[in-house]
Coordinates of C-alpha atoms and ligand atoms in Angstrom, one line a residue:
M1 CA -124.6 173.0 115.6
A2 CA -126.9 173.8 117.8
S3 CA -127.2 177.2 119.4
G4 CA -125.3 177.4 122.8
A5 CA -123.8 174.1 122.0
P6 CA -120.1 173.5 123.1
S7 CA -117.3 172.1 121.0
P8 CA -117.0 168.4 120.0
A9 CA -113.5 168.7 121.7
A10 CA -115.2 170.1 124.7
V11 CA -117.7 167.4 124.9
D12 CA -114.9 165.1 124.5
A13 CA -112.7 166.2 127.2
L14 CA -112.2 165.0 130.7
D15 CA -111.5 167.9 133.1
S16 CA -109.4 166.7 135.8
R17 CA -111.6 168.8 138.4
V18 CA -114.4 166.3 137.8
W19 CA -112.8 163.0 136.6
P20 CA -110.6 160.6 138.7
R21 CA -107.2 161.6 139.0
N22 CA -105.9 158.5 137.1
C23 CA -108.8 158.9 134.3
V24 CA -107.8 159.9 130.9
R25 CA -108.1 158.9 127.4
D26 CA -105.8 156.6 126.0
A27 CA -104.1 157.2 122.6
S28 CA -107.2 155.6 121.0
G29 CA -109.5 157.7 122.7
V30 CA -110.8 155.0 125.1
M31 CA -111.2 156.3 128.8
T32 CA -109.0 154.3 130.9
V33 CA -108.7 154.5 134.7
A34 CA -105.6 153.6 136.2
G35 CA -104.4 152.4 133.1
V36 CA -107.6 150.2 132.6
D37 CA -109.6 150.0 129.6
V38 CA -113.4 150.8 130.7
R39 CA -114.4 148.5 127.8
D40 CA -112.5 145.7 129.6
I41 CA -114.2 146.5 133.0
A42 CA -117.6 146.7 131.1
R43 CA -117.0 143.2 129.5
D44 CA -115.8 141.2 132.6
F45 CA -118.1 142.8 135.2
G46 CA -121.1 143.8 132.9
T47 CA -122.9 147.3 133.2
P48 CA -123.8 149.3 135.1
V49 CA -120.6 149.1 137.1
F50 CA -118.9 151.7 139.8
V51 CA -115.3 152.0 139.0
L52 CA -113.1 153.4 141.9
D53 CA -109.6 154.6 141.2
E54 CA -107.9 153.5 144.6
Q55 CA -104.9 155.8 144.3
D56 CA -107.2 159.0 143.8
L57 CA -109.3 157.8 147.0
R58 CA -106.2 157.1 148.9
S59 CA -104.8 160.4 148.0
R60 CA -107.8 162.4 149.0
A61 CA -108.0 160.7 152.3
R62 CA -104.2 161.1 152.9
E63 CA -105.0 164.9 152.0
Y64 CA -107.7 165.4 154.5
A65 CA -106.0 163.6 157.5
L66 CA -103.0 165.7 156.8
A67 CA -104.6 169.3 156.1
Y68 CA -107.1 168.9 159.0
R69 CA -104.6 167.9 161.3
E70 CA -102.4 170.8 160.6
A71 CA -105.5 172.8 161.3
G72 CA -106.0 171.6 164.7
A73 CA -107.9 168.1 164.3
S74 CA -106.9 165.4 166.4
M75 CA -109.1 163.0 164.3
V76 CA -110.6 163.0 161.0
F77 CA -113.2 160.5 160.4
Y78 CA -114.4 159.2 157.0
A79 CA -118.1 159.4 156.6
A80 CA -118.9 155.6 155.8
K81 CA -122.6 156.5 154.5
A82 CA -121.0 158.1 151.4
F83 CA -119.7 154.3 150.5
L84 CA -118.5 151.5 152.3
S85 CA -116.8 148.3 151.9
T86 CA -114.3 146.6 153.9
A87 CA -111.8 147.6 151.1
V88 CA -112.5 151.2 151.6
A89 CA -112.5 150.9 155.3
R90 CA -109.0 149.7 155.1
W91 CA -107.6 152.3 152.6
V92 CA -109.1 155.0 154.6
T93 CA -107.6 154.0 157.8
E94 CA -104.3 153.3 156.2
E95 CA -104.2 156.7 155.0
G96 CA -104.9 158.0 158.6
L97 CA -108.6 158.4 159.3
G98 CA -111.1 157.1 161.5
I99 CA -114.4 155.9 160.2
D100 CA -117.8 157.4 161.3
V101 CA -120.4 154.6 161.3
A102 CA -124.4 155.5 161.5
S103 CA -125.6 151.9 161.7
G104 CA -125.0 148.3 163.2
G105 CA -124.2 147.4 159.4
E106 CA -121.7 150.0 159.0
L107 CA -120.0 149.2 162.3
A108 CA -120.3 145.3 161.0
V109 CA -118.2 146.5 157.9
A110 CA -115.7 148.2 159.6
M111 CA -115.2 145.4 162.3
R112 CA -114.8 142.9 159.7
A113 CA -112.1 145.2 158.0
G114 CA -110.4 145.1 161.4
V115 CA -110.6 148.7 162.1
P116 CA -110.0 149.2 165.9
G117 CA -112.5 150.5 168.0
E118 CA -110.7 153.5 169.1
L119 CA -110.7 154.7 165.4
L120 CA -114.6 154.8 165.1
L121 CA -117.3 157.0 165.9
M122 CA -121.0 156.2 166.0
H123 CA -123.7 158.2 164.8
G124 CA -127.5 158.2 164.5
N125 CA -130.7 159.7 165.7
N126 CA -132.1 156.4 166.6
K127 CA -129.5 153.9 167.3
S128 CA -131.2 150.2 168.4
E129 CA -130.1 148.8 171.5
E130 CA -128.3 146.1 169.5
E131 CA -126.6 148.8 167.7
I132 CA -125.6 150.9 170.7
A133 CA -124.3 147.4 172.8
A134 CA -122.4 146.2 169.6
A135 CA -120.6 149.5 169.5
V136 CA -119.9 149.6 173.1
D137 CA -119.1 145.9 173.3
Y138 CA -116.3 146.8 170.2
S139 CA -115.0 149.8 172.4
V140 CA -115.6 152.6 169.5
G141 CA -114.0 155.4 170.3
R142 CA -117.0 158.0 170.3
I143 CA -120.5 157.4 170.4
V144 CA -122.5 160.8 169.3
I145 CA -125.3 161.2 171.9
D146 CA -128.5 162.4 169.7
S147 CA -131.3 162.6 172.3
F148 CA -132.1 162.3 176.2
E149 CA -133.4 158.5 175.8
E150 CA -130.0 157.9 174.4
I151 CA -128.0 159.0 177.4
A152 CA -129.6 156.3 179.6
R153 CA -129.6 153.8 176.8
V154 CA -125.7 154.2 176.1
A155 CA -125.1 154.5 179.8
Q156 CA -127.0 151.2 180.7
A157 CA -124.9 149.3 177.6
A158 CA -121.6 150.5 179.0
A159 CA -122.5 149.8 182.4
K160 CA -123.4 146.3 181.2
A161 CA -120.0 146.0 179.4
G162 CA -118.4 147.3 182.1
R163 CA -117.0 150.2 180.1
V164 CA -116.8 153.9 180.6
Q165 CA -117.9 155.1 177.0
P166 CA -116.6 158.4 175.7
V167 CA -119.5 160.3 174.2
L168 CA -120.3 163.7 172.3
V169 CA -123.2 165.7 172.3
R170 CA -124.6 166.3 169.0
A171 CA -125.7 170.1 168.9
T172 CA -128.2 171.6 166.3
V173 CA -126.6 175.3 165.8
G174 CA -129.3 176.6 163.3
V175 CA -127.0 176.6 160.5
E176 CA -127.8 175.0 157.2
A177 CA -125.3 175.2 154.7
H178 CA -124.8 174.3 150.9
T179 CA -122.3 175.1 148.5
H180 CA -121.8 179.0 148.5
E181 CA -124.7 179.6 151.0
F182 CA -125.9 178.8 154.5
I183 CA -129.1 179.8 156.3
A184 CA -128.8 180.5 159.9
T185 CA -131.8 180.5 162.2
A186 CA -132.2 180.7 165.8
H187 CA -134.5 177.0 165.8
E188 CA -133.7 174.0 163.8
D189 CA -136.8 172.4 162.4
Q190 CA -135.0 168.9 161.9
K191 CA -134.5 165.5 163.5
F192 CA -131.1 165.4 164.6
G193 CA -129.5 166.2 168.0
L194 CA -130.3 168.6 170.8
S195 CA -130.7 172.6 170.2
A196 CA -127.9 174.6 171.2
Q197 CA -130.5 177.2 172.1
G198 CA -133.0 176.8 175.2
G199 CA -130.5 174.7 177.5
A200 CA -131.1 171.2 176.2
V201 CA -127.4 170.3 175.6
E202 CA -126.4 172.0 178.7
E203 CA -128.8 169.9 180.6
A204 CA -127.9 166.9 178.4
V205 CA -124.2 167.5 179.7
R206 CA -125.4 167.7 183.1
R207 CA -127.1 164.2 183.0
I208 CA -123.7 163.0 181.2
A209 CA -121.7 164.1 184.0
K210 CA -123.8 162.2 186.6
L211 CA -123.2 159.2 185.0
P212 CA -120.0 157.1 186.0
S213 CA -120.3 154.5 182.7
L214 CA -120.3 157.9 180.4
T215 CA -117.4 160.4 179.8
L216 CA -118.0 163.5 178.0
V217 CA -115.5 164.3 175.7
G218 CA -117.2 167.3 173.5
L219 CA -119.6 168.6 171.3
H220 CA -120.5 167.8 168.0
S221 CA -122.1 169.9 165.0
H222 CA -122.7 169.0 161.5
I223 CA -124.3 171.8 159.2
G224 CA -124.7 170.5 155.8
S225 CA -123.1 169.0 152.8
Q226 CA -121.6 170.0 149.2
I227 CA -120.4 173.1 151.2
F228 CA -117.8 175.2 148.9
D229 CA -116.5 177.7 151.5
A230 CA -116.1 178.2 155.2
S231 CA -118.8 180.9 155.8
G232 CA -121.2 178.4 157.2
F233 CA -118.8 177.1 159.7
Q234 CA -118.4 180.8 160.8
I235 CA -121.6 181.1 162.6
A236 CA -121.7 177.3 163.5
A237 CA -118.3 177.8 165.5
A238 CA -119.4 180.8 166.8
R239 CA -122.6 179.1 168.2
V240 CA -120.7 175.8 169.4
V241 CA -118.1 177.8 171.2
A242 CA -120.5 179.9 172.9
L243 CA -122.2 176.8 173.9
A244 CA -119.0 175.4 175.4
Q245 CA -118.2 178.7 177.1
R246 CA -121.9 178.5 178.8
I247 CA -121.0 175.0 179.8
Y248 CA -117.6 175.9 181.2
D249 CA -119.0 179.2 183.1
E250 CA -122.1 177.2 184.5
Q251 CA -120.9 173.6 185.1
G252 CA -116.9 173.9 185.2
I253 CA -116.9 171.4 182.4
E254 CA -114.1 172.1 180.2
L255 CA -114.8 170.3 176.6
E256 CA -111.7 168.4 175.3
E257 CA -113.2 168.2 171.8
L258 CA -115.1 170.0 169.0
N259 CA -116.3 167.8 166.0
L260 CA -117.6 170.1 163.1
G261 CA -118.9 167.2 161.0
G262 CA -118.4 166.9 157.2
G263 CA -120.0 168.5 154.2
M264 CA -116.9 169.6 152.3
G265 CA -118.1 169.8 148.8
I266 CA -116.3 168.4 145.6
A267 CA -116.8 169.4 141.8
Y268 CA -119.5 167.6 139.7
L269 CA -119.4 170.0 136.8
D270 CA -116.1 171.7 135.5
S271 CA -117.7 175.3 136.8
D272 CA -117.9 173.9 140.2
D273 CA -115.0 175.7 142.6
P274 CA -114.9 174.2 145.9
L275 CA -112.1 175.7 148.1
D276 CA -109.0 173.6 148.1
V277 CA -108.7 171.2 151.0
A278 CA -105.8 172.9 152.7
D279 CA -107.3 176.2 152.5
M280 CA -110.4 175.1 153.8
A281 CA -109.0 173.3 156.9
M282 CA -107.0 176.4 157.6
Q283 CA -110.1 178.8 157.4
I284 CA -111.9 176.7 159.7
G285 CA -109.0 176.1 162.0
D286 CA -108.8 179.7 162.2
I287 CA -112.2 180.6 162.7
V288 CA -112.3 178.2 165.6
A289 CA -109.3 179.7 167.3
K290 CA -110.7 183.3 167.1
E291 CA -113.9 182.1 168.4
C292 CA -112.3 180.6 171.4
A293 CA -109.8 183.4 171.9
D294 CA -113.0 186.0 172.2
A295 CA -115.0 183.6 174.4
G296 CA -111.9 183.0 176.7
I297 CA -111.8 179.3 176.2
T298 CA -109.0 176.9 175.3
V299 CA -109.2 175.7 171.9
P300 CA -110.5 172.1 172.1
A301 CA -109.1 169.5 169.6
L302 CA -111.1 169.6 166.4
A303 CA -112.4 166.7 164.5
F304 CA -114.4 166.3 161.4
E305 CA -116.2 164.0 159.3
P306 CA -115.7 164.3 155.6
G307 CA -117.2 161.6 153.4
R308 CA -118.3 162.8 149.9
A309 CA -115.1 164.3 149.4
I310 CA -112.9 161.4 150.0
V311 CA -114.8 159.0 147.7
G312 CA -117.3 160.9 145.3
P313 CA -114.5 161.9 142.9
A314 CA -112.8 158.8 143.1
G315 CA -115.6 156.8 141.9
I316 CA -117.5 156.8 138.0
T317 CA -120.0 155.0 136.8
V318 CA -120.0 153.1 133.3
Y319 CA -123.3 152.5 131.6
E320 CA -123.9 151.1 128.3
V321 CA -126.4 152.9 126.1
G322 CA -129.5 150.8 125.1
T323 CA -131.8 153.3 123.1
I324 CA -131.5 156.6 121.5
K325 CA -134.8 158.7 121.1
P326 CA -134.8 162.1 119.7
V327 CA -137.9 164.0 121.2
E328 CA -138.9 167.2 119.5
L329 CA -139.8 169.9 121.8
D330 CA -141.3 173.3 121.2
H331 CA -139.7 175.8 119.1
G332 CA -138.2 173.5 116.8
L333 CA -135.8 172.2 119.6
V334 CA -135.0 168.4 119.9
R335 CA -133.8 166.7 123.1
T336 CA -132.1 163.2 122.4
Y337 CA -133.1 160.9 125.2
V338 CA -130.4 158.4 125.9
S339 CA -131.4 155.2 127.8
V340 CA -128.8 153.7 129.9
D341 CA -129.0 150.1 131.8
G342 CA -129.3 151.7 135.1
G343 CA -130.7 154.8 136.6
M344 CA -132.5 156.0 139.8
S345 CA -131.6 152.6 141.2
D346 CA -127.9 153.0 141.1
N347 CA -127.9 156.8 141.3
I348 CA -131.1 158.5 143.1
R349 CA -129.3 161.9 143.7
T350 CA -130.3 163.5 140.6
A351 CA -134.3 162.3 141.0
L352 CA -133.9 163.1 144.8
Y353 CA -132.0 166.1 145.0
G354 CA -131.8 167.6 141.2
A355 CA -128.2 166.8 141.4
D356 CA -126.0 167.9 138.3
Y357 CA -123.5 165.0 136.7
T358 CA -121.1 165.3 134.0
V359 CA -121.2 162.2 131.4
R360 CA -118.8 161.4 128.7
L361 CA -118.8 158.8 125.9
A362 CA -116.2 156.9 127.2
S363 CA -115.9 153.4 124.8
R364 CA -114.2 155.9 122.2
S365 CA -113.8 159.4 121.4
S366 CA -115.8 161.3 118.9
M367 CA -115.6 164.6 117.4
A368 CA -119.1 164.6 115.8
E369 CA -121.2 167.8 116.4
P370 CA -122.7 167.8 119.9
M371 CA -126.5 167.0 120.9
L372 CA -128.5 168.1 123.7
C373 CA -129.3 164.7 125.7
R374 CA -130.9 163.7 128.8
V375 CA -129.4 160.5 130.0
V376 CA -132.0 158.4 131.4
G377 CA -132.4 154.8 133.2
K378 CA -134.6 151.6 132.5
H379 CA -137.1 152.5 135.3
C380 CA -140.7 152.9 135.1
E381 CA -140.8 156.3 136.2
S382 CA -140.3 159.6 134.3
G383 CA -138.2 161.1 137.0
D384 CA -135.5 158.4 136.4
V385 CA -133.1 160.8 135.1
V386 CA -129.3 160.1 135.6
V387 CA -127.9 163.4 133.8
R388 CA -130.8 166.0 133.2
D389 CA -128.9 168.1 130.6
A390 CA -125.7 166.7 128.9
W391 CA -124.2 167.2 125.4
L392 CA -122.9 164.3 123.7
P393 CA -121.7 163.5 120.4
S394 CA -124.6 163.0 117.7
D395 CA -122.9 159.9 116.5
L396 CA -123.5 158.3 119.7
A397 CA -125.1 154.7 119.1
P398 CA -126.6 151.8 121.2
G399 CA -123.6 149.7 122.7
D400 CA -121.6 152.8 123.4
L401 CA -120.7 153.1 127.0
L402 CA -121.0 156.1 129.0
A403 CA -119.1 157.1 131.9
V404 CA -120.8 159.6 134.6
A405 CA -117.9 161.3 136.9
A406 CA -117.9 161.8 140.7
T407 CA -120.4 159.0 141.6
G408 CA -118.1 157.5 144.0
A409 CA -120.2 158.9 147.1
Y410 CA -124.1 158.4 147.6
C411 CA -124.9 156.5 144.5
R412 CA -124.1 152.9 145.4
S413 CA -124.6 153.3 149.1
M414 CA -128.2 154.9 148.2
A415 CA -129.0 152.0 145.7
S416 CA -132.3 150.2 145.7
N417 CA -133.5 147.1 143.6
Y418 CA -136.6 149.3 142.1
N419 CA -138.1 147.2 139.4
F420 CA -136.2 144.2 141.0
V421 CA -133.0 145.1 139.2
P422 CA -130.2 143.7 140.9
R423 CA -127.6 146.6 142.2
P424 CA -124.4 147.3 140.4
G425 CA -120.9 146.1 141.4
V426 CA -118.1 148.0 142.4
V427 CA -114.5 147.5 141.4
S428 CA -111.4 149.4 142.0
V429 CA -108.5 149.7 139.7
K430 CA -105.0 150.4 140.4
G431 CA -101.8 150.2 138.1
G432 CA -103.6 148.3 135.3
D433 CA -105.1 145.7 137.8
V434 CA -108.9 145.3 138.6
S435 CA -110.4 144.0 141.9
T436 CA -113.7 143.5 143.0
V437 CA -115.1 145.5 145.8
L438 CA -118.6 144.4 145.7
R439 CA -119.8 141.9 143.2
R440 CA -123.0 142.6 141.1
E441 CA -126.2 141.5 142.8
T442 CA -128.2 138.7 140.8
I443 CA -131.6 138.3 140.2
D444 CA -131.3 134.9 142.3
D445 CA -129.7 137.0 145.1
L446 CA -133.1 138.9 145.1
L447 CA -134.9 135.8 144.8
G448 CA -133.2 134.2 147.6
L449 CA -134.9 136.7 149.9
E450 CA -138.4 135.2 149.3
P451 CA -139.0 131.7 151.4
T452 CA -139.0 128.5 149.6
T453 CA -141.9 126.6 149.8
Ligands
LIG1 C1 -123.4 162.9 156.0 C2 -122.9 163.3 157.3 C3 -121.6 163.5 157.0 C4 -120.7 163.4 155.8 O1 -121.0 164.5 155.1 P1 -120.4 164.5 153.5 O2 -121.1 165.6 153.0 O3 -120.1 163.4 152.7 O4 -119.0 165.1 153.8 C5 -120.6 163.7 158.2 N1 -121.2 163.8 159.5 C6 -122.4 163.6 159.7 C7 -123.4 163.9 161.0 C8 -123.3 163.3 158.7 O5 -124.6 163.3 158.8

């Protein structure tokens, strides 16, 4: 055994913190999700393929809806950018969530799923006039104002439609949170929203108050993603509540709603330890209540926008192993490059953010000695890595299936056609049945984009 290697049993195990709730090995050692053998999915739908555990996703949506309502939220929106299809839009709304959309495309999917407008919130730092008109015409419940230009644009669209559009103003509070850390600065060097410092938000509120086709509901703040504890929310809530207090003192406007965004973290590795859903909700609720009490303002209704935490843990990616190449490193170490039939086109997060993932041999169980591996894709780019450091059984062979955990969020939704590779399909599994969520793209789909001569 190589030094530092985990045991074969550890390399075979499916930790319940990381894998979907209905993902287990069956009696013969094959990975199953909701009773479906991953080999059957691979055979019927091809690889790579995303597999969503519907009940897992629904249960997380339900837990967020309940926990955050308990903590004072009037609405919890699912952040569609994590992954959206009409099936997912229906599941999350059936479980009590609204949907946060950030483009005309995401809005169109929610509309096709029949999600009522009042359950939708629209984001975006550069919404087009068409996107704004589509949102206003569909009577979306909230549009988040992200710039001064947008105040006029949304007001005009609403006036044209004969509607009064409820809006929030997005404030950047100078907090950037990730896992157990956050950075707090006075000024934020980023493109979203209006600075909570220097009076920009107050000025936006003043302008909105004068426009009869807009009604100001409250403020919005989103501080980061993959956040494991409530410490970042402490500073953010203090700053946004101070802002609400200034708006009340100066303009006599009492804000009804405070949307604190998303960013609740999930476990990608068994060593990851995000706060439990209910604990996080309660801590944030307590923080806001205390800040409001200190500021002497009424506690507004809260709203949240978790994305990753709803869909991320519910999804896995199944790949087929193509080539296996041991590469000698210095000091006599060997790293085995395992190439799979996808890569950065279906999971850009490793290359983009240095993200870590858990990978397992899925088509069978193995008690062979673990070997140190790097799971890489098929693209013409050395940075095309799916899992940078992984232990896999040393009897791994071409044709074996690998599964990567927690790929439900920000993988298919960020997928590309790099190298003219068709994007993978997405299937959902429930009670032993498989359904297509998105079919696999074909090369003909891609060729069809060119004009025919
Ligand atoms: C990305 C984003 C979210 C969702 O973030 P998660 O980390 O997936 O929970 C919510 N709100 C806004 C404004 C975002 O940009």
